[in-house]
XYZ file of N, CA, C and O in Angstrom:
708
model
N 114.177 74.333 98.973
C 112.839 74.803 99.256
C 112.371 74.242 100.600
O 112.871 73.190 100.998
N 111.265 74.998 101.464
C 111.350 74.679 102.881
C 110.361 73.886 102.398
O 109.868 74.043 101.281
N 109.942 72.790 103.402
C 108.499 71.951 103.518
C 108.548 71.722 104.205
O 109.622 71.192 104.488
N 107.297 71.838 105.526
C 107.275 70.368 106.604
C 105.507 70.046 106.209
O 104.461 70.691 106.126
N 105.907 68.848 106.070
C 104.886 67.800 105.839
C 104.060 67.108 107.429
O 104.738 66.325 108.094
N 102.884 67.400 107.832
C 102.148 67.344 108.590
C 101.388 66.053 108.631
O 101.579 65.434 107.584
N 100.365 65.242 109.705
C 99.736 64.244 109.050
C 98.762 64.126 107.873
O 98.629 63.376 106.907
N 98.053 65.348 108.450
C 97.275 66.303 106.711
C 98.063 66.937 105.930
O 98.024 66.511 104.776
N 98.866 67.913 106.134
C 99.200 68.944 105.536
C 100.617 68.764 104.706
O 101.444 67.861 104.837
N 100.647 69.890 103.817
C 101.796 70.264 103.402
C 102.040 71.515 103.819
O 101.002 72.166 103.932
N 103.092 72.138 104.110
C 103.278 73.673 104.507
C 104.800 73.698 103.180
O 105.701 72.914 102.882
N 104.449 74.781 102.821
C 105.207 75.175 101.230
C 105.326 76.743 101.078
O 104.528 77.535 101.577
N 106.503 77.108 100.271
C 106.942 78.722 99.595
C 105.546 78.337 98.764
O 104.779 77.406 98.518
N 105.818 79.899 98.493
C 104.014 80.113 97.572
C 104.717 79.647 96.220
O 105.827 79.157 96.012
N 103.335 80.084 95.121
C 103.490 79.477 94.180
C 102.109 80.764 93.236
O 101.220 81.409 93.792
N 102.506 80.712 91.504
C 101.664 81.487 91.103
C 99.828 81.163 91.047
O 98.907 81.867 90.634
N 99.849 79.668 91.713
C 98.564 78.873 91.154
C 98.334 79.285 92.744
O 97.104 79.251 92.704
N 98.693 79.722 94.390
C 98.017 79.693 95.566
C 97.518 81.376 95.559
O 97.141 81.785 96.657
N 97.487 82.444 94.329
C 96.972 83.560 94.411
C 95.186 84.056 94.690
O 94.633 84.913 95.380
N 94.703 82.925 93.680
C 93.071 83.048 93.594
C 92.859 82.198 94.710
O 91.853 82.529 95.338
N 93.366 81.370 95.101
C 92.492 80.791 96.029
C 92.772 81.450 97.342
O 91.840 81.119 98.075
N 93.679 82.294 98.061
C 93.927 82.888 98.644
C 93.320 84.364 98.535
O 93.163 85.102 99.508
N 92.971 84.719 97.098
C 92.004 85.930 97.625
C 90.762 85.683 97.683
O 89.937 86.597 97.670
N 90.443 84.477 97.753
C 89.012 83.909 97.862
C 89.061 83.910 99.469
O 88.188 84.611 99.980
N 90.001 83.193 100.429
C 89.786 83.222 101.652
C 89.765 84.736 101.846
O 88.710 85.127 102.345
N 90.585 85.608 101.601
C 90.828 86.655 102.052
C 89.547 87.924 101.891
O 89.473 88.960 102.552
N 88.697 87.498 100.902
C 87.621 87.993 100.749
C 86.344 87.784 101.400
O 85.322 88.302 100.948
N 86.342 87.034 102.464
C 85.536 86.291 103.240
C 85.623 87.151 104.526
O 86.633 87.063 105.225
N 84.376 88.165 104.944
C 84.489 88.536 105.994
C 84.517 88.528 107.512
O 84.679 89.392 108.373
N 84.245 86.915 107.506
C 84.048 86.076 108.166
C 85.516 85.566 108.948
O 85.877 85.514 110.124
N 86.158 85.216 107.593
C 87.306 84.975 108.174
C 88.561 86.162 108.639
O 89.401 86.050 109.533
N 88.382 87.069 107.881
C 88.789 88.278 107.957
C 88.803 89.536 109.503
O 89.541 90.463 109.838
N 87.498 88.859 110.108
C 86.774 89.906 111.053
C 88.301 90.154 112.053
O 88.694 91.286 112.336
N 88.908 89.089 112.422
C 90.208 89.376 113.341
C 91.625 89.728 113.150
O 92.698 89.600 113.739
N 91.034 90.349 111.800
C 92.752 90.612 110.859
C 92.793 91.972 111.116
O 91.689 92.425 110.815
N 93.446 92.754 111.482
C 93.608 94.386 111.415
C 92.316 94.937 111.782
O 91.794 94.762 112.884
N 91.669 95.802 110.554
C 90.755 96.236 111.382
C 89.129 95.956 110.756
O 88.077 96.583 110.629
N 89.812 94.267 110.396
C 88.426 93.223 109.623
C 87.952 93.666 108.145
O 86.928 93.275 107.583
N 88.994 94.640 107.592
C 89.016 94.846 105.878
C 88.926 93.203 105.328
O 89.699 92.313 105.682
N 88.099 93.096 104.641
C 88.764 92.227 102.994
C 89.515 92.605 102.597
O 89.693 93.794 102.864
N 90.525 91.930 101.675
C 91.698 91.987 100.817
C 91.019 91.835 99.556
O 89.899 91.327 99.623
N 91.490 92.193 98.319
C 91.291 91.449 97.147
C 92.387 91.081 96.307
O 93.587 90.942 96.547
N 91.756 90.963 95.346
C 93.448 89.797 94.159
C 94.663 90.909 94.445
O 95.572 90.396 95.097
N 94.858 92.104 94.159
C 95.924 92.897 93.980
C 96.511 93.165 95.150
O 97.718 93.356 95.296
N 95.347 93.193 96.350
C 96.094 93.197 97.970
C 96.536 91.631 97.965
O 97.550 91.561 98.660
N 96.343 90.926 97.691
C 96.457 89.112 98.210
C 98.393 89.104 97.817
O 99.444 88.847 98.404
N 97.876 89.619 96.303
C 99.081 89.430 95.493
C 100.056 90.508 96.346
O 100.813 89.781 96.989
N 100.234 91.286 96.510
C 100.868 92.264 97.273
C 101.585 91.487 98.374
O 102.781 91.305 98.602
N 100.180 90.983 99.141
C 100.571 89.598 100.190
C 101.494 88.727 100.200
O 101.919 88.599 101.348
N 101.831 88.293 99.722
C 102.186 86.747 99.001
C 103.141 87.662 98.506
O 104.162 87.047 98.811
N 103.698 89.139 97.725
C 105.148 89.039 97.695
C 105.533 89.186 98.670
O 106.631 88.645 98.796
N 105.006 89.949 99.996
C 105.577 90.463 100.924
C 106.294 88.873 101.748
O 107.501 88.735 101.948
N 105.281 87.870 102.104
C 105.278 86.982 102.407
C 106.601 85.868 101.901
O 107.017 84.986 102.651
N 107.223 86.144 100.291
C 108.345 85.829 99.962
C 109.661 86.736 100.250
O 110.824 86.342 100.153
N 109.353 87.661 100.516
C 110.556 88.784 100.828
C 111.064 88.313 102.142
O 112.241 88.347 102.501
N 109.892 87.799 102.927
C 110.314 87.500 104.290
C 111.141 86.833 104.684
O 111.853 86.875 105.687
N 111.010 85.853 103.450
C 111.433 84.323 103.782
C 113.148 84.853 103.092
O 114.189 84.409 103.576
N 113.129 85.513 102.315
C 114.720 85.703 101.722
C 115.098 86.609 102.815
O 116.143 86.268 103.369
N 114.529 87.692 103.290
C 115.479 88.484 104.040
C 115.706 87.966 105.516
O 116.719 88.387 106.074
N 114.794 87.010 106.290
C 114.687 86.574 107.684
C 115.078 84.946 107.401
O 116.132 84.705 107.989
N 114.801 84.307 107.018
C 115.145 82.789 106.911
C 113.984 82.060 107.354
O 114.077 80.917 107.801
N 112.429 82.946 107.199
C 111.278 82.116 107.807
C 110.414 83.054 107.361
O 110.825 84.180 107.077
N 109.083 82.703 107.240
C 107.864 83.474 106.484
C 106.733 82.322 107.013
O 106.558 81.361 107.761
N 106.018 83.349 105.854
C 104.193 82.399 106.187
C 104.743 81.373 105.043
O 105.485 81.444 104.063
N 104.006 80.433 105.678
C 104.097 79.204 104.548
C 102.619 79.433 103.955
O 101.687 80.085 104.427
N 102.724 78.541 102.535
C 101.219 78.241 101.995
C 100.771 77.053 102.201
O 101.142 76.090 101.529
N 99.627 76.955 103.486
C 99.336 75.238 103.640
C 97.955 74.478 102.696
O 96.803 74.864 102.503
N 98.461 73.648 102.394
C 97.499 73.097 101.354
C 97.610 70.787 102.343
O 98.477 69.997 102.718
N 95.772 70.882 102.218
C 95.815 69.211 101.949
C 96.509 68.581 101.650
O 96.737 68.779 100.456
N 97.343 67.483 102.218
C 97.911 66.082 101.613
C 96.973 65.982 100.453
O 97.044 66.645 99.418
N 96.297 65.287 100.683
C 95.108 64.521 99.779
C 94.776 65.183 98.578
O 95.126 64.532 97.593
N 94.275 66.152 98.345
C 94.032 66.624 97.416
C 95.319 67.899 96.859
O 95.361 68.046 95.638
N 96.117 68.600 97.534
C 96.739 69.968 97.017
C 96.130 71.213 96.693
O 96.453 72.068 95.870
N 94.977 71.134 97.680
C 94.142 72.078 97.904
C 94.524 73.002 98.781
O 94.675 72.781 99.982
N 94.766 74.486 98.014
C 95.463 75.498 99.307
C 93.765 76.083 100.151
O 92.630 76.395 99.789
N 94.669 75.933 101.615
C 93.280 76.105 102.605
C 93.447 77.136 103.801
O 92.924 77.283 104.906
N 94.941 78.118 102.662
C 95.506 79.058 103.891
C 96.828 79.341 104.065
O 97.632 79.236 103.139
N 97.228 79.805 105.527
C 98.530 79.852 106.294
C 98.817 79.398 106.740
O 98.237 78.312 106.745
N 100.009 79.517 107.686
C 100.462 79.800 108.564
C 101.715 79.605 108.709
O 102.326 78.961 107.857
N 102.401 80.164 109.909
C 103.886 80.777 109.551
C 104.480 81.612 110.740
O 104.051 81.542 111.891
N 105.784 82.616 110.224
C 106.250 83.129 111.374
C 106.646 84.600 110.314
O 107.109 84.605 109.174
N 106.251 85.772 111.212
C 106.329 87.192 110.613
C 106.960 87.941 111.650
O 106.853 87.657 112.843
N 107.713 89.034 111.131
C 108.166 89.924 111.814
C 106.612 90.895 112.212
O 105.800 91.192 111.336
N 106.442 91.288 113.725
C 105.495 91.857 113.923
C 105.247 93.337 113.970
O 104.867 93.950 114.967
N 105.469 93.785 112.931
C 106.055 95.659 112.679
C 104.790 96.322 112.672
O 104.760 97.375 113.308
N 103.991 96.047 112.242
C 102.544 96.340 112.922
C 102.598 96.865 114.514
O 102.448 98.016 114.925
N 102.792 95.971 115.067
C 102.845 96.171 116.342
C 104.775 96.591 117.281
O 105.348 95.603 117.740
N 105.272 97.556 117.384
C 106.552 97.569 117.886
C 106.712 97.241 118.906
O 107.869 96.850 119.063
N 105.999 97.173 119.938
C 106.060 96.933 121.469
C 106.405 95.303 121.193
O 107.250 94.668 121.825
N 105.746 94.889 120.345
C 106.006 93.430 120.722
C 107.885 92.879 119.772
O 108.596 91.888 119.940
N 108.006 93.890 119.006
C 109.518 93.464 118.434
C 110.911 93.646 119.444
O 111.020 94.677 120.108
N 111.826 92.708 119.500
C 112.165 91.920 118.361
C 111.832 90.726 117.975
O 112.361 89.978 117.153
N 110.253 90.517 119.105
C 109.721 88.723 118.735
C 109.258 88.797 117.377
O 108.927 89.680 116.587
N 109.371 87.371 117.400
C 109.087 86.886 116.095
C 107.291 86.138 116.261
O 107.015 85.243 117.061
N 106.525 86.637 115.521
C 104.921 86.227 115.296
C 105.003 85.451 114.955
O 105.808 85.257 114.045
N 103.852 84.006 115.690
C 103.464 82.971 114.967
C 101.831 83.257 114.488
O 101.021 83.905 115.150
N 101.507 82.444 112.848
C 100.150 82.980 112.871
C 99.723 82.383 112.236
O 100.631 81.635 111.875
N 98.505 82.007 111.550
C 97.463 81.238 110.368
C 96.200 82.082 110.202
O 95.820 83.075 110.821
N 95.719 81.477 109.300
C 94.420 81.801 108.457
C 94.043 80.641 107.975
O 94.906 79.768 108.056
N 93.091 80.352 107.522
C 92.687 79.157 107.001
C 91.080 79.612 106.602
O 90.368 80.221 107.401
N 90.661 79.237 105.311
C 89.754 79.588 104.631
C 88.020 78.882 105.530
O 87.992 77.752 106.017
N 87.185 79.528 105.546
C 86.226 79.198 107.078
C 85.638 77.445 107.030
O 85.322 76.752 107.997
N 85.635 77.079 105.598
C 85.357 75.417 105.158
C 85.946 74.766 106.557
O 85.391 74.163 107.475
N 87.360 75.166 106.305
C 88.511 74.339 107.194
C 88.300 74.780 108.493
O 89.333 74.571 109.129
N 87.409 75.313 109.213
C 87.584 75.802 110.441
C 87.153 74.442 111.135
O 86.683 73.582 110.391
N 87.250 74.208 112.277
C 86.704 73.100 113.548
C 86.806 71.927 113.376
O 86.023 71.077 113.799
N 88.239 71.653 112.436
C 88.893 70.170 111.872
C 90.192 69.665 112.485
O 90.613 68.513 112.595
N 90.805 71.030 112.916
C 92.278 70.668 113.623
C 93.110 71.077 112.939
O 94.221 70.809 113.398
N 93.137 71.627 112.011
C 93.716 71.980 110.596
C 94.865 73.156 111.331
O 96.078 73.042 111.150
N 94.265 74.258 112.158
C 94.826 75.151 112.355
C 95.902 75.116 113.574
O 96.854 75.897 113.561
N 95.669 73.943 114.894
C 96.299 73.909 115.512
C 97.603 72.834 114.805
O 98.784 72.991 115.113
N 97.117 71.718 113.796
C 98.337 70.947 113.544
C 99.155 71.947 112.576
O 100.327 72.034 112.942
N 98.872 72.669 111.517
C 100.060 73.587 111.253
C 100.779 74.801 111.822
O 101.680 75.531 111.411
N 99.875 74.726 113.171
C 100.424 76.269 113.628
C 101.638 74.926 114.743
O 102.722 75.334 115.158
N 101.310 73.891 114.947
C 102.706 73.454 115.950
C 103.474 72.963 115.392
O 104.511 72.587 115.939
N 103.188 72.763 113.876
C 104.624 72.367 112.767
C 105.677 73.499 112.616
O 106.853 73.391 112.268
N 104.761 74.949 113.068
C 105.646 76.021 112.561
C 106.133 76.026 113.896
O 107.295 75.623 113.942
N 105.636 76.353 115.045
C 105.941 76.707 116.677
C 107.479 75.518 116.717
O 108.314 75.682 117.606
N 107.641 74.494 115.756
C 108.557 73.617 116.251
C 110.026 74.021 115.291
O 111.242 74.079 115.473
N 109.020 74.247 114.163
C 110.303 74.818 112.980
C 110.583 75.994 113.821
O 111.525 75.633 114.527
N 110.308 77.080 114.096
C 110.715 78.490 115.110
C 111.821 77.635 115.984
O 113.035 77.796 115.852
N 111.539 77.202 116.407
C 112.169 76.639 118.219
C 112.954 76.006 117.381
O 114.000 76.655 117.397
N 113.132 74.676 116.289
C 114.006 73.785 116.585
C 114.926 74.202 115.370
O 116.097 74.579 115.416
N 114.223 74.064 114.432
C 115.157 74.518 112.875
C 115.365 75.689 112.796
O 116.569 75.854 112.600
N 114.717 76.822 112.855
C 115.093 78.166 112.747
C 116.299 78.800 114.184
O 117.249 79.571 114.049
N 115.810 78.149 115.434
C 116.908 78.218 116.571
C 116.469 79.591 117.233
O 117.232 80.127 118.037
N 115.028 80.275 116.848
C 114.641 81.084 117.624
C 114.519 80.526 119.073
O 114.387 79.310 119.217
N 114.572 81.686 120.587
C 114.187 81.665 121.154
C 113.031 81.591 122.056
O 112.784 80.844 123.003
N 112.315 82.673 121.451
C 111.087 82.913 121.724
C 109.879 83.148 120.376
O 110.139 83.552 119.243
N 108.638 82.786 120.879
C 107.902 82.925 119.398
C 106.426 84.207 120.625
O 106.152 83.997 121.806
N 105.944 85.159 119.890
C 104.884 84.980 120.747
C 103.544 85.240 119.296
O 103.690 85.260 118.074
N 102.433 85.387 120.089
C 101.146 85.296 119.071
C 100.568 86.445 119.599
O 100.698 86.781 120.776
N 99.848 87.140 118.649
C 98.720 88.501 119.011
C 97.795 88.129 118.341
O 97.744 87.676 117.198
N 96.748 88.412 119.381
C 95.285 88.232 118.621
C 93.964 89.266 118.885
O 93.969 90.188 119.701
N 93.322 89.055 118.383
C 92.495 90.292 119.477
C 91.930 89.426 120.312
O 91.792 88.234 120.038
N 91.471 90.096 121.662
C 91.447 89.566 122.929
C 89.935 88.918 122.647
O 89.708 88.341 123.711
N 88.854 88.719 121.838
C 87.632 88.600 121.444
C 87.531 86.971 121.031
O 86.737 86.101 121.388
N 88.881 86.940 119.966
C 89.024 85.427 118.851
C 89.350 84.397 119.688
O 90.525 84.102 119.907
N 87.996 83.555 120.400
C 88.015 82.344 120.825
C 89.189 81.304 120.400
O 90.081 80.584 120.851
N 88.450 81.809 119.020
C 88.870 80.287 117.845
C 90.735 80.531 118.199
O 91.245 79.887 119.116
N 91.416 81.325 117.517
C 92.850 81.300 117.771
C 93.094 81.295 119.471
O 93.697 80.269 119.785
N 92.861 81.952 120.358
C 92.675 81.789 121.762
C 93.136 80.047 121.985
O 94.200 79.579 122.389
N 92.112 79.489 121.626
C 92.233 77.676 121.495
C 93.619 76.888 121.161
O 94.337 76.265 121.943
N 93.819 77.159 119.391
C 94.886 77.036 119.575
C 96.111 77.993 120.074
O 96.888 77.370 120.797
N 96.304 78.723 119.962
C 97.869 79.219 121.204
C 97.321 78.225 122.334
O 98.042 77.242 122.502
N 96.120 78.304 123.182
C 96.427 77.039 123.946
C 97.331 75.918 124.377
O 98.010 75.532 125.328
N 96.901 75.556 122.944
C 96.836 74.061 122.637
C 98.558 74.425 122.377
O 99.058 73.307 122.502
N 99.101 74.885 122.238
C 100.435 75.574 121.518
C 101.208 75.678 123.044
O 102.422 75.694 123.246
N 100.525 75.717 123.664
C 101.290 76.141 125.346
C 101.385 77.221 125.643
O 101.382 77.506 126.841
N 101.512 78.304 124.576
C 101.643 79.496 125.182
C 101.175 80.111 125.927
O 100.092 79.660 126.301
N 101.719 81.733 126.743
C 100.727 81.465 128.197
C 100.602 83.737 128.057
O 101.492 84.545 127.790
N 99.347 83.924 128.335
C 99.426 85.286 128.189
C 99.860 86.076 128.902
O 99.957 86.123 130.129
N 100.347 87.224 127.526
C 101.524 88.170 128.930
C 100.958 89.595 129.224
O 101.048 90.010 130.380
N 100.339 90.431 128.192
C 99.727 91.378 128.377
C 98.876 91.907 127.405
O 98.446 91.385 126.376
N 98.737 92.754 127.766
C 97.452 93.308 126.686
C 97.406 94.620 126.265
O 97.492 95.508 127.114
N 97.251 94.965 124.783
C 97.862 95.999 124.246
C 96.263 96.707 123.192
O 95.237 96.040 123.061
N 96.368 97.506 122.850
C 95.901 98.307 121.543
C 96.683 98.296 120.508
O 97.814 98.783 120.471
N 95.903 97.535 119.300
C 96.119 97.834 117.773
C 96.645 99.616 117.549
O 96.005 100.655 117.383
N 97.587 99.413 117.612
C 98.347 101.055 117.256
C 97.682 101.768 116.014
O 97.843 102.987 116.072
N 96.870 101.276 114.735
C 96.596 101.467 113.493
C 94.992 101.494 114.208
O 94.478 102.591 113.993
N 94.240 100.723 114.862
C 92.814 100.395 114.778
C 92.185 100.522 116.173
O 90.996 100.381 116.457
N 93.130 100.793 116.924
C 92.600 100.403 118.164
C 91.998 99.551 119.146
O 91.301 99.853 120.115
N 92.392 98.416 118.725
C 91.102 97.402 118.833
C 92.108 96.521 119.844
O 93.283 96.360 119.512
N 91.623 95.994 121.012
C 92.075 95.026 121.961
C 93.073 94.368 121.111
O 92.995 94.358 119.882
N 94.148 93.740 121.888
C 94.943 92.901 121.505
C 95.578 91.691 122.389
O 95.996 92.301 123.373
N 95.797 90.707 122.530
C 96.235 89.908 123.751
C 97.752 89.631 122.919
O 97.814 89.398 121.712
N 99.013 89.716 123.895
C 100.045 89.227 123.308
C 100.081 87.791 124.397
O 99.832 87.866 125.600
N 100.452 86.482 123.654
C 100.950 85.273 124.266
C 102.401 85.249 123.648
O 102.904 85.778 122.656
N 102.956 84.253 124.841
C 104.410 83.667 124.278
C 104.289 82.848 125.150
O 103.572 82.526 126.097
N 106.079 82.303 124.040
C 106.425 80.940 125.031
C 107.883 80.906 124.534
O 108.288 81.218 123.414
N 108.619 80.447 125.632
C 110.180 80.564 124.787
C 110.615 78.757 124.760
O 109.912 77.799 125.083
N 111.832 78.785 124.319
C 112.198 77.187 124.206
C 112.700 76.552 125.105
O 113.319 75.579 124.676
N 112.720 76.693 126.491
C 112.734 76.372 127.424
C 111.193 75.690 128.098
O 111.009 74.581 128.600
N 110.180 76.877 127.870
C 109.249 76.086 128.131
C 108.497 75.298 126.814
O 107.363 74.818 126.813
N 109.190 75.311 126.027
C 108.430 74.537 124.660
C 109.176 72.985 124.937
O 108.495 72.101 124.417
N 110.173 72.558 125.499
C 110.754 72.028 125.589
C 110.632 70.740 126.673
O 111.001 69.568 126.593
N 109.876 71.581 127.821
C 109.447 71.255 128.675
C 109.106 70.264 129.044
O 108.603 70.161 130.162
C-alpha cells in the first residue's frame, strides 16, 4: 500500500470510511467554484470518484491519494497525480492536483501535500514531467504551483466549459535543480 507520511499529513489509497467526508467537501461550493464548471458533487458522484480514483492507481501506478491529519485521522481531502483526459492538449503529461475541504484552507496543508506528491512523480514514480491546470482566476492554487516551482506555459479553454485555463509545468531537471 502507497503512503508518504508528511510533517502533518498522511497521504493514503482510499478507504470505505473517506466517502462521507469527502462528499461533504465536495458539496461545498466554495470549494468546488474551480473544479470543471463549479458543479457540486454528491455521495453517488463522490463515490463514483473515489472508484475512478482507485482504477488509476491499478492501471497507471499513481492516483489521487486520500490526505488525512497526523493527529487526529481526519480526512481533509486530496491530492495526487491524474491522467489529464479532460483536457487532451495537455496529454501525455501527467496532472498534479488537491482539494482540501475550505476549514483547511490558509494552513499550508495544500502546498505540503501537493510537494510530497510533485516528489513521489519525479523521484518514486520516475516521471519526467508533471504539469498543473487551473483556471487562470484561482489565486489560492496559483500560490502553491508557485511554491512547487513550476513555471507557466500557456493558456488554454476548458474544452467541456469554456472557462480560462493556465497550464504550468516543471520537469526533473528543473525540480532537481
Amino acid at each position: 500500500m502507497t503512503e508518504i507520511r508528511t510533517p502533518r499529513l498522511l497521504l493514503r489509497r482510499w478507504s470505505d470510511d473517506d466517502l462521507v467526508p469527502l462528499a461533504e467537501i465536495n458539496a461545498d461550493p466554495e470549494v468546488m467554484r474551480w473544479i470543471g464548471d463549479g458543479s457540486v458533487r454528491d455521495l453517488e458522484e463522490t463515490a463514483e470518484d473515489i472508484e475512478r480514483y482507485e482504477e488509476e492507481w491499478d492501471e497507471e501506478g499513481f492516483g489521487i491519494f486520500a490526505v488525512e491529519l497526523l493527529g487526529s485521522g481526519e480526512l481533509i481531502g486530496f491530492a495526487g497525480l491524474s491522467v489529464p483526459e479532460f483536457l487532451p492538449e495537455a496529454m501525455p503529461d501527467v496532472e498534479i492536483g488537491w482539494r482540501l475541504g475550505r476549514q483547511y484552507w490558509g494552513q499550508g496543508y495544500a502546498s505540503e501535500a501537493a510537494h510530497a506528491v510533485l516528489e513521489f512523480a519525479l523521484q518514486d514514480r520516475g516521471l519526467d514531467r508533471v504539469v498543473a491546470i487551473t483556471h487562470i482566476s484561482n489565486r489560492a492554487s496559483e500560490n502553491v504551483i508557485g511554491k512547487l516551482g513550476m513555471t507557466g506555459e500557456r493558456e488554454t479553454n476548458h474544452p467541456a466549459f469554456g472557462v480560462p485555463l493556465r497550464i504550468y509545468a516543471i520537469d526533473l531537471t528543473e525540480y532537481e535543480a
